[in-house]
Coordinates of C-alpha atoms in Angstrom, one line a residue:
M1 CA 11.0 0.3 9.9
H2 CA 7.5 1.1 10.2
E3 CA 6.7 0.6 6.8
L4 CA 6.6 -3.3 7.1
S5 CA 3.9 -2.8 9.9
V6 CA 2.0 -0.4 7.3
T7 CA 2.0 -3.0 4.5
V8 CA 1.3 -5.8 7.2
G9 CA -1.8 -3.6 7.8
L10 CA -2.7 -2.9 4.2
V11 CA -2.3 -6.8 3.4
D12 CA -4.5 -7.6 6.5
M13 CA -7.0 -5.1 5.6
I14 CA -7.6 -6.4 2.0
T15 CA -7.4 -10.2 3.1
E16 CA -10.4 -9.5 5.7
R17 CA -12.5 -8.3 3.0
V18 CA -11.9 -10.4 0.1
P19 CA -13.9 -13.5 -0.1
S20 CA -11.8 -16.7 -0.1
D21 CA -13.1 -17.5 -3.9
L22 CA -11.2 -14.5 -5.1
R23 CA -7.6 -13.7 -5.8
V24 CA -6.2 -10.0 -5.7
T25 CA -4.6 -9.2 -9.1
R26 CA -3.7 -5.5 -8.2
V27 CA -3.9 -3.1 -5.1
A28 CA -3.8 0.6 -5.7
V29 CA -2.7 2.8 -2.5
E30 CA -1.8 6.3 -2.2
I31 CA 1.0 7.2 0.3
G32 CA 1.2 11.0 0.8
R33 CA 4.5 12.6 0.8
L34 CA 3.9 13.9 4.2
S35 CA 2.7 10.8 5.6
G36 CA 6.1 9.9 6.9
V37 CA 6.1 6.3 5.2
M38 CA 8.7 5.7 2.4
T39 CA 7.2 4.1 -0.3
D40 CA 10.2 2.0 -1.5
P41 CA 10.3 0.0 1.7
V42 CA 6.6 -0.5 1.3
R43 CA 7.2 -1.8 -2.3
F44 CA 9.9 -4.1 -1.2
C45 CA 7.7 -5.8 1.7
F46 CA 4.7 -6.3 -0.2
D47 CA 5.6 -9.3 -2.2
L48 CA 7.0 -10.8 1.3
V49 CA 3.9 -9.8 3.5
A50 CA 1.3 -11.0 0.5
A51 CA 2.8 -14.5 0.3
G52 CA 0.7 -17.1 1.1
T53 CA -2.4 -14.7 1.1
P54 CA -5.1 -14.1 -1.6
L55 CA -2.7 -11.1 -2.4
E56 CA -0.1 -13.5 -3.5
G57 CA 1.2 -12.1 -6.9
A58 CA -0.5 -9.1 -6.8
C59 CA 0.8 -6.0 -8.6
L60 CA 1.1 -3.2 -6.2
D61 CA 0.6 0.7 -7.8
V62 CA 1.8 3.2 -5.5
T63 CA 1.1 7.1 -6.1
E64 CA 2.4 9.7 -3.9
P65 CA 0.3 12.7 -3.7
P66 CA 2.2 15.8 -2.9
G67 CA 1.9 17.8 0.1
H68 CA -0.2 20.8 0.4
G69 CA -1.2 23.4 3.2
R70 CA -3.0 26.6 3.9
C71 CA -1.0 29.4 5.5
R72 CA -2.4 30.7 8.8
R73 CA -0.7 34.0 7.9
C74 CA -1.5 35.1 4.6
G75 CA -4.0 32.4 4.0
S76 CA -2.1 31.3 0.6
D77 CA -2.8 27.6 -0.6
V78 CA 0.9 26.2 -0.9
A79 CA 2.7 23.2 -2.1
L80 CA 5.1 21.5 0.6
P81 CA 7.6 19.3 -0.6
D82 CA 8.4 18.4 3.0
L83 CA 6.9 19.6 6.4
L84 CA 9.8 22.0 6.9
T85 CA 9.0 24.2 4.1
P86 CA 7.7 27.6 4.7
C87 CA 4.9 29.7 3.1
P88 CA 6.4 32.2 0.4
C89 CA 5.5 34.9 2.9
G90 CA 8.2 33.3 5.3
S91 CA 5.7 31.8 7.9
H92 CA 5.7 28.2 9.1
E93 CA 2.1 28.6 10.4
I94 CA 0.7 26.2 7.8
D95 CA -2.5 23.8 8.3
L96 CA -1.6 20.7 6.2
T97 CA -4.7 20.1 3.5
G98 CA -2.8 17.2 1.7
G99 CA -0.3 14.8 1.3
E100 CA -0.5 13.0 4.7
Q101 CA -3.0 9.9 3.7
V102 CA -2.0 6.3 3.2
R103 CA -4.9 5.0 1.7
I104 CA -6.1 1.7 -0.3
T105 CA -7.6 3.3 -3.6
A106 CA -8.4 0.3 -5.5
V107 CA -8.6 -3.7 -5.3
E108 CA -8.7 -5.5 -8.5
V109 CA -9.9 -9.5 -8.0
E110 CA -10.4 -12.2 -10.2
P111 CA -11.7 -15.6 -9.5
A112 CA -9.1 -17.7 -7.5
R113 CA -7.8 -20.3 -10.0
P114 CA -8.3 -24.0 -8.7
A115 CA -5.1 -26.0 -8.8
A116 CA -4.7 -28.0 -12.2
V117 CA -4.8 -31.9 -11.3
G118 CA -1.5 -32.3 -12.4
E119 CA -0.3 -29.5 -10.2
E120 CA -2.2 -31.0 -6.8
S121 CA -0.9 -34.5 -7.8
A122 CA 2.6 -33.0 -7.8
R123 CA 2.1 -31.1 -4.7
Q124 CA 0.9 -34.1 -2.6
A125 CA 3.5 -36.2 -3.8
G126 CA 6.3 -33.7 -2.8
S127 CA 4.4 -33.4 0.6
R128 CA 4.7 -37.5 1.1
Q129 CA 8.4 -37.2 0.1
A130 CA 9.2 -34.4 2.8
G131 CA 7.2 -36.1 5.5

């Protein structure tokens, strides 16, 4: 399941670039339909991978741009729902022009909320009881 490693990579890239005084509220990514990355597992893995990072609790918006290509035989621009679809002229000699990307398109942040005094006291009391 390489979607887990893709998700780890996305979270790591953002975490490395977001200052520690900010928390991420939303991440938008494009995962092209011809990228070989399945979007549902990425969505599933995101909350698990983001836990304990500035992305914890962030909303993940995924768009799936369709595949496109240009036929070498007839020169047509063709929509490609998958990599096995031929050009309407019958040729499979198609250069891909879209739909392979996996990229972060937006990251929204807000100031990190300092723990409220009551929350911090409860957390400290809980750690003393656990220890």
